[in-house]
Amino acid sequence: LENIASERVTVELLKALAGKKPSILGVLIKSGGLSSFGISGKADWSTLDRLPKNSLLRLAALVKMCDCDINDIQSKLRFSNKQKTELLGYFEILDLKELTPKNLKPFAKSVGYNNLVIAVEAYGVLNNEDVKEVANKIQLAAERNEPYSIEMLDISGNEIKALGFSG
C-alpha cells in the first residue's frame, strides 16, 4: 500500500471505518498493510463494530486500541484541517483517565455537542463502562444550546467591560 497515494489510502480507510463491519480491517492491520501509515498492532477488532458509525471516531478508537501514535498517523495520512482537529479531539476524549462533563468541556468546540455524545458512547465501549449519565448531561446541554465557547455568547468584550469586569 505504500505505493498508493496517502490521500487515496485515507479515503478508503475512512470508508471502511464507516461501514457495517470495520473489524475486517484487522486482517489488513495484522498483515502489516497499514504499517507504513503508522497503523499496526493487535486488538479485539470486533470492538470497532460496536462503536457509533463515525469514521473519524472509529479511527481514533483504532489508534487507541493499537497504541499507535496519533501524530505519526496524521502526518502520514492526508486529512483536512477540520478532520485533523476532530480526529485529535476524539482521540483525546478516548484517552481520558476519567470521564466527566467537566473533563469533556474543552472538546465541545473541536467535535461539537452531538459528536461529543457519540464520543462518550465510544469511551464506554472501549473501557467497558456505563456512561449513560455523562452522555445524558451532554445531550441536555446540547438541547439547551448551552454555550461552550466565548464566541457563542451574545455579548461583546466592550459590553463585559461596561458591566465593570476587567481582565
PDB file of C-alpha atoms in Angstrom:
ATOM      1  CA  LEU A   1       0.000   0.000   0.000  1.00  0.00           C
ATOM      2  CA  GLU A   2       2.967   2.344   0.376  1.00  0.00           C
ATOM      3  CA  ASN A   3       2.909   2.856  -3.408  1.00  0.00           C
ATOM      4  CA  ILE A   4      -0.645   4.226  -3.273  1.00  0.00           C
ATOM      5  CA  ALA A   5      -1.110   7.928  -2.599  1.00  0.00           C
ATOM      6  CA  SER A   6      -1.772   8.662   1.058  1.00  0.00           C
ATOM      7  CA  GLU A   7      -4.855  10.675   0.070  1.00  0.00           C
ATOM      8  CA  ARG A   8      -6.361   7.558  -1.524  1.00  0.00           C
ATOM      9  CA  VAL A   9      -5.473   5.368   1.459  1.00  0.00           C
ATOM     10  CA  THR A  10      -7.100   7.921   3.783  1.00  0.00           C
ATOM     11  CA  VAL A  11     -10.318   7.999   1.754  1.00  0.00           C
ATOM     12  CA  GLU A  12     -10.585   4.213   1.562  1.00  0.00           C
ATOM     13  CA  LEU A  13      -9.671   3.736   5.228  1.00  0.00           C
ATOM     14  CA  LEU A  14     -12.380   6.195   6.310  1.00  0.00           C
ATOM     15  CA  LYS A  15     -14.892   4.446   4.017  1.00  0.00           C
ATOM     16  CA  ALA A  16     -14.052   1.079   5.563  1.00  0.00           C
ATOM     17  CA  LEU A  17     -14.335   2.500   9.064  1.00  0.00           C
ATOM     18  CA  ALA A  18     -17.757   3.976   8.264  1.00  0.00           C
ATOM     19  CA  GLY A  19     -19.052   0.607   7.109  1.00  0.00           C
ATOM     20  CA  LYS A  20     -21.032  -2.078   8.915  1.00  0.00           C
ATOM     21  CA  LYS A  21     -18.006  -4.227   9.732  1.00  0.00           C
ATOM     22  CA  PRO A  22     -14.875  -2.133  10.206  1.00  0.00           C
ATOM     23  CA  SER A  23     -13.391  -5.078  12.095  1.00  0.00           C
ATOM     24  CA  ILE A  24     -12.431  -6.515   8.693  1.00  0.00           C
ATOM     25  CA  LEU A  25      -9.551  -4.008   8.760  1.00  0.00           C
ATOM     26  CA  GLY A  26      -7.964  -6.237  11.404  1.00  0.00           C
ATOM     27  CA  VAL A  27      -6.788  -8.602   8.666  1.00  0.00           C
ATOM     28  CA  LEU A  28      -5.078  -5.744   6.821  1.00  0.00           C
ATOM     29  CA  ILE A  29      -3.532  -4.365  10.014  1.00  0.00           C
ATOM     30  CA  LYS A  30      -2.307  -7.791  11.214  1.00  0.00           C
ATOM     31  CA  SER A  31      -0.644  -8.389   7.852  1.00  0.00           C
ATOM     32  CA  GLY A  32       1.197  -5.051   8.110  1.00  0.00           C
ATOM     33  CA  GLY A  33      -0.718  -3.475   5.239  1.00  0.00           C
ATOM     34  CA  LEU A  34      -1.123  -0.155   7.059  1.00  0.00           C
ATOM     35  CA  SER A  35       2.185  -0.118   8.944  1.00  0.00           C
ATOM     36  CA  SER A  36       3.762   2.369   6.531  1.00  0.00           C
ATOM     37  CA  PHE A  37       0.971   4.751   7.585  1.00  0.00           C
ATOM     38  CA  GLY A  38       1.671   4.257  11.300  1.00  0.00           C
ATOM     39  CA  ILE A  39      -1.111   1.753  11.971  1.00  0.00           C
ATOM     40  CA  SER A  40      -0.061  -1.604  13.389  1.00  0.00           C
ATOM     41  CA  GLY A  41      -0.692  -3.710  16.437  1.00  0.00           C
ATOM     42  CA  LYS A  42      -3.080  -6.233  17.902  1.00  0.00           C
ATOM     43  CA  ALA A  43      -6.532  -5.657  19.333  1.00  0.00           C
ATOM     44  CA  ASP A  44     -10.022  -7.072  19.524  1.00  0.00           C
ATOM     45  CA  TRP A  45     -11.124  -5.687  16.157  1.00  0.00           C
ATOM     46  CA  SER A  46     -14.777  -6.579  16.778  1.00  0.00           C
ATOM     47  CA  THR A  47     -14.844  -3.634  19.191  1.00  0.00           C
ATOM     48  CA  LEU A  48     -14.854  -1.331  16.153  1.00  0.00           C
ATOM     49  CA  ASP A  49     -18.165  -2.858  15.041  1.00  0.00           C
ATOM     50  CA  ARG A  50     -19.815  -1.796  18.319  1.00  0.00           C
ATOM     51  CA  LEU A  51     -18.799   1.857  18.033  1.00  0.00           C
ATOM     52  CA  PRO A  52     -21.031   4.618  16.635  1.00  0.00           C
ATOM     53  CA  LYS A  53     -20.764   4.859  12.835  1.00  0.00           C
ATOM     54  CA  ASN A  54     -18.439   7.837  12.624  1.00  0.00           C
ATOM     55  CA  SER A  55     -15.276   7.122  10.643  1.00  0.00           C
ATOM     56  CA  LEU A  56     -13.031   9.632  12.434  1.00  0.00           C
ATOM     57  CA  LEU A  57     -14.239   8.453  15.839  1.00  0.00           C
ATOM     58  CA  ARG A  58     -13.615   4.844  14.824  1.00  0.00           C
ATOM     59  CA  LEU A  59     -10.155   5.768  13.552  1.00  0.00           C
ATOM     60  CA  ALA A  60      -9.368   7.450  16.876  1.00  0.00           C
ATOM     61  CA  ALA A  61     -10.541   4.293  18.645  1.00  0.00           C
ATOM     62  CA  LEU A  62      -8.438   2.105  16.348  1.00  0.00           C
ATOM     63  CA  VAL A  63      -5.373   4.242  17.104  1.00  0.00           C
ATOM     64  CA  LYS A  64      -6.091   3.950  20.832  1.00  0.00           C
ATOM     65  CA  MET A  65      -6.679   0.198  20.598  1.00  0.00           C
ATOM     66  CA  CYS A  66      -3.411  -0.324  18.688  1.00  0.00           C
ATOM     67  CA  ASP A  67      -1.499   2.030  20.968  1.00  0.00           C
ATOM     68  CA  CYS A  68      -0.284   3.874  17.864  1.00  0.00           C
ATOM     69  CA  ASP A  69       0.989   7.453  17.651  1.00  0.00           C
ATOM     70  CA  ILE A  70      -1.862   9.708  16.556  1.00  0.00           C
ATOM     71  CA  ASN A  71       0.543  12.444  15.402  1.00  0.00           C
ATOM     72  CA  ASP A  72       2.507   9.977  13.274  1.00  0.00           C
ATOM     73  CA  ILE A  73      -0.694   8.748  11.626  1.00  0.00           C
ATOM     74  CA  GLN A  74      -1.897  12.293  10.974  1.00  0.00           C
ATOM     75  CA  SER A  75       1.416  13.110   9.306  1.00  0.00           C
ATOM     76  CA  LYS A  76       1.386  10.013   7.070  1.00  0.00           C
ATOM     77  CA  LEU A  77      -2.265  10.063   6.030  1.00  0.00           C
ATOM     78  CA  ARG A  78      -3.939  13.123   4.485  1.00  0.00           C
ATOM     79  CA  PHE A  79      -6.720  14.887   6.359  1.00  0.00           C
ATOM     80  CA  SER A  80      -8.283  18.311   6.088  1.00  0.00           C
ATOM     81  CA  ASN A  81      -7.546  20.660   8.981  1.00  0.00           C
ATOM     82  CA  LYS A  82     -11.119  20.156  10.218  1.00  0.00           C
ATOM     83  CA  GLN A  83     -10.682  16.375  10.138  1.00  0.00           C
ATOM     84  CA  LYS A  84      -7.345  16.644  11.983  1.00  0.00           C
ATOM     85  CA  THR A  85      -8.936  18.742  14.733  1.00  0.00           C
ATOM     86  CA  GLU A  86     -11.890  16.382  15.068  1.00  0.00           C
ATOM     87  CA  LEU A  87      -9.721  13.237  14.995  1.00  0.00           C
ATOM     88  CA  LEU A  88      -7.381  14.595  17.662  1.00  0.00           C
ATOM     89  CA  GLY A  89     -10.381  15.678  19.758  1.00  0.00           C
ATOM     90  CA  TYR A  90     -11.868  12.186  19.588  1.00  0.00           C
ATOM     91  CA  PHE A  91      -8.530  10.600  20.413  1.00  0.00           C
ATOM     92  CA  GLU A  92      -8.025  12.839  23.447  1.00  0.00           C
ATOM     93  CA  ILE A  93     -11.546  12.060  24.687  1.00  0.00           C
ATOM     94  CA  LEU A  94     -10.953   8.318  24.318  1.00  0.00           C
ATOM     95  CA  ASP A  95      -7.616   8.747  26.121  1.00  0.00           C
ATOM     96  CA  LEU A  96      -9.118  10.458  29.193  1.00  0.00           C
ATOM     97  CA  LYS A  97      -8.453   8.720  32.505  1.00  0.00           C
ATOM     98  CA  GLU A  98     -11.803   9.846  33.930  1.00  0.00           C
ATOM     99  CA  LEU A  99     -14.927  10.767  32.018  1.00  0.00           C
ATOM    100  CA  THR A 100     -16.792  13.731  33.496  1.00  0.00           C
ATOM    101  CA  PRO A 101     -18.726  16.598  31.883  1.00  0.00           C
ATOM    102  CA  LYS A 102     -16.040  18.966  33.191  1.00  0.00           C
ATOM    103  CA  ASN A 103     -13.258  16.940  31.525  1.00  0.00           C
ATOM    104  CA  LEU A 104     -15.232  16.921  28.273  1.00  0.00           C
ATOM    105  CA  LYS A 105     -15.991  20.644  28.082  1.00  0.00           C
ATOM    106  CA  PRO A 106     -12.752  21.569  26.250  1.00  0.00           C
ATOM    107  CA  PHE A 107     -13.652  19.133  23.448  1.00  0.00           C
ATOM    108  CA  ALA A 108     -17.098  20.542  22.703  1.00  0.00           C
ATOM    109  CA  LYS A 109     -15.588  23.143  20.390  1.00  0.00           C
ATOM    110  CA  SER A 110     -13.465  20.685  18.381  1.00  0.00           C
ATOM    111  CA  VAL A 111     -16.111  17.988  17.892  1.00  0.00           C
ATOM    112  CA  GLY A 112     -19.448  19.677  18.700  1.00  0.00           C
ATOM    113  CA  TYR A 113     -22.113  18.559  21.173  1.00  0.00           C
ATOM    114  CA  ASN A 114     -23.694  15.810  19.067  1.00  0.00           C
ATOM    115  CA  ASN A 115     -20.345  14.243  18.255  1.00  0.00           C
ATOM    116  CA  LEU A 116     -19.347  14.618  21.894  1.00  0.00           C
ATOM    117  CA  VAL A 117     -22.249  12.354  22.854  1.00  0.00           C
ATOM    118  CA  ILE A 118     -21.131   9.627  20.432  1.00  0.00           C
ATOM    119  CA  ALA A 119     -17.534  10.000  21.649  1.00  0.00           C
ATOM    120  CA  VAL A 120     -18.785   9.396  25.192  1.00  0.00           C
ATOM    121  CA  GLU A 121     -20.607   6.279  23.967  1.00  0.00           C
ATOM    122  CA  ALA A 122     -17.389   5.081  22.294  1.00  0.00           C
ATOM    123  CA  TYR A 123     -15.455   5.711  25.507  1.00  0.00           C
ATOM    124  CA  GLY A 124     -17.941   3.466  27.289  1.00  0.00           C
ATOM    125  CA  VAL A 125     -17.498   0.685  24.723  1.00  0.00           C
ATOM    126  CA  LEU A 126     -13.687   0.864  24.802  1.00  0.00           C
ATOM    127  CA  ASN A 127     -13.490   0.984  28.583  1.00  0.00           C
ATOM    128  CA  ASN A 128     -16.467  -1.269  29.313  1.00  0.00           C
ATOM    129  CA  GLU A 129     -18.063   1.490  31.411  1.00  0.00           C
ATOM    130  CA  ASP A 130     -21.620   2.730  31.837  1.00  0.00           C
ATOM    131  CA  VAL A 131     -21.503   6.297  30.519  1.00  0.00           C
ATOM    132  CA  LYS A 132     -25.239   6.984  30.236  1.00  0.00           C
ATOM    133  CA  GLU A 133     -25.249   9.646  32.964  1.00  0.00           C
ATOM    134  CA  VAL A 134     -22.440  11.642  31.347  1.00  0.00           C
ATOM    135  CA  ALA A 135     -23.951  11.220  27.866  1.00  0.00           C
ATOM    136  CA  ASN A 136     -27.327  12.427  29.175  1.00  0.00           C
ATOM    137  CA  LYS A 137     -25.736  15.545  30.708  1.00  0.00           C
ATOM    138  CA  ILE A 138     -24.002  16.365  27.427  1.00  0.00           C
ATOM    139  CA  GLN A 139     -27.230  15.739  25.489  1.00  0.00           C
ATOM    140  CA  LEU A 140     -29.132  18.053  27.857  1.00  0.00           C
ATOM    141  CA  ALA A 141     -26.539  20.804  27.356  1.00  0.00           C
ATOM    142  CA  ALA A 142     -26.904  20.376  23.580  1.00  0.00           C
ATOM    143  CA  GLU A 143     -30.698  20.568  23.772  1.00  0.00           C
ATOM    144  CA  ARG A 144     -30.446  23.737  25.860  1.00  0.00           C
ATOM    145  CA  ASN A 145     -27.944  25.127  23.367  1.00  0.00           C
ATOM    146  CA  GLU A 146     -25.605  25.981  26.222  1.00  0.00           C
ATOM    147  CA  PRO A 147     -22.536  27.873  25.042  1.00  0.00           C
ATOM    148  CA  TYR A 148     -19.224  26.047  25.185  1.00  0.00           C
ATOM    149  CA  SER A 149     -17.071  28.868  23.866  1.00  0.00           C
ATOM    150  CA  ILE A 150     -16.934  32.657  24.202  1.00  0.00           C
ATOM    151  CA  GLU A 151     -17.870  33.034  20.531  1.00  0.00           C
ATOM    152  CA  MET A 152     -21.277  31.523  21.284  1.00  0.00           C
ATOM    153  CA  LEU A 153     -22.152  34.205  23.844  1.00  0.00           C
ATOM    154  CA  ASP A 154     -24.365  37.018  22.649  1.00  0.00           C
ATOM    155  CA  ILE A 155     -22.212  39.665  24.318  1.00  0.00           C
ATOM    156  CA  SER A 156     -19.098  41.551  23.291  1.00  0.00           C
ATOM    157  CA  GLY A 157     -15.950  42.348  25.229  1.00  0.00           C
ATOM    158  CA  ASN A 158     -16.925  46.006  25.409  1.00  0.00           C
ATOM    159  CA  GLU A 159     -20.280  45.080  26.937  1.00  0.00           C
ATOM    160  CA  ILE A 160     -18.492  42.995  29.570  1.00  0.00           C
ATOM    161  CA  LYS A 161     -16.182  45.938  30.354  1.00  0.00           C
ATOM    162  CA  ALA A 162     -19.210  48.239  30.636  1.00  0.00           C
ATOM    163  CA  LEU A 163     -20.530  45.917  33.349  1.00  0.00           C
ATOM    164  CA  GLY A 164     -17.358  46.634  35.344  1.00  0.00           C
ATOM    165  CA  PHE A 165     -15.370  43.497  34.572  1.00  0.00           C
ATOM    166  CA  SER A 166     -11.737  43.774  33.505  1.00  0.00           C
ATOM    167  CA  GLY A 167      -9.040  41.274  32.727  1.00  0.00           C
TER     168      GLY A 167
END
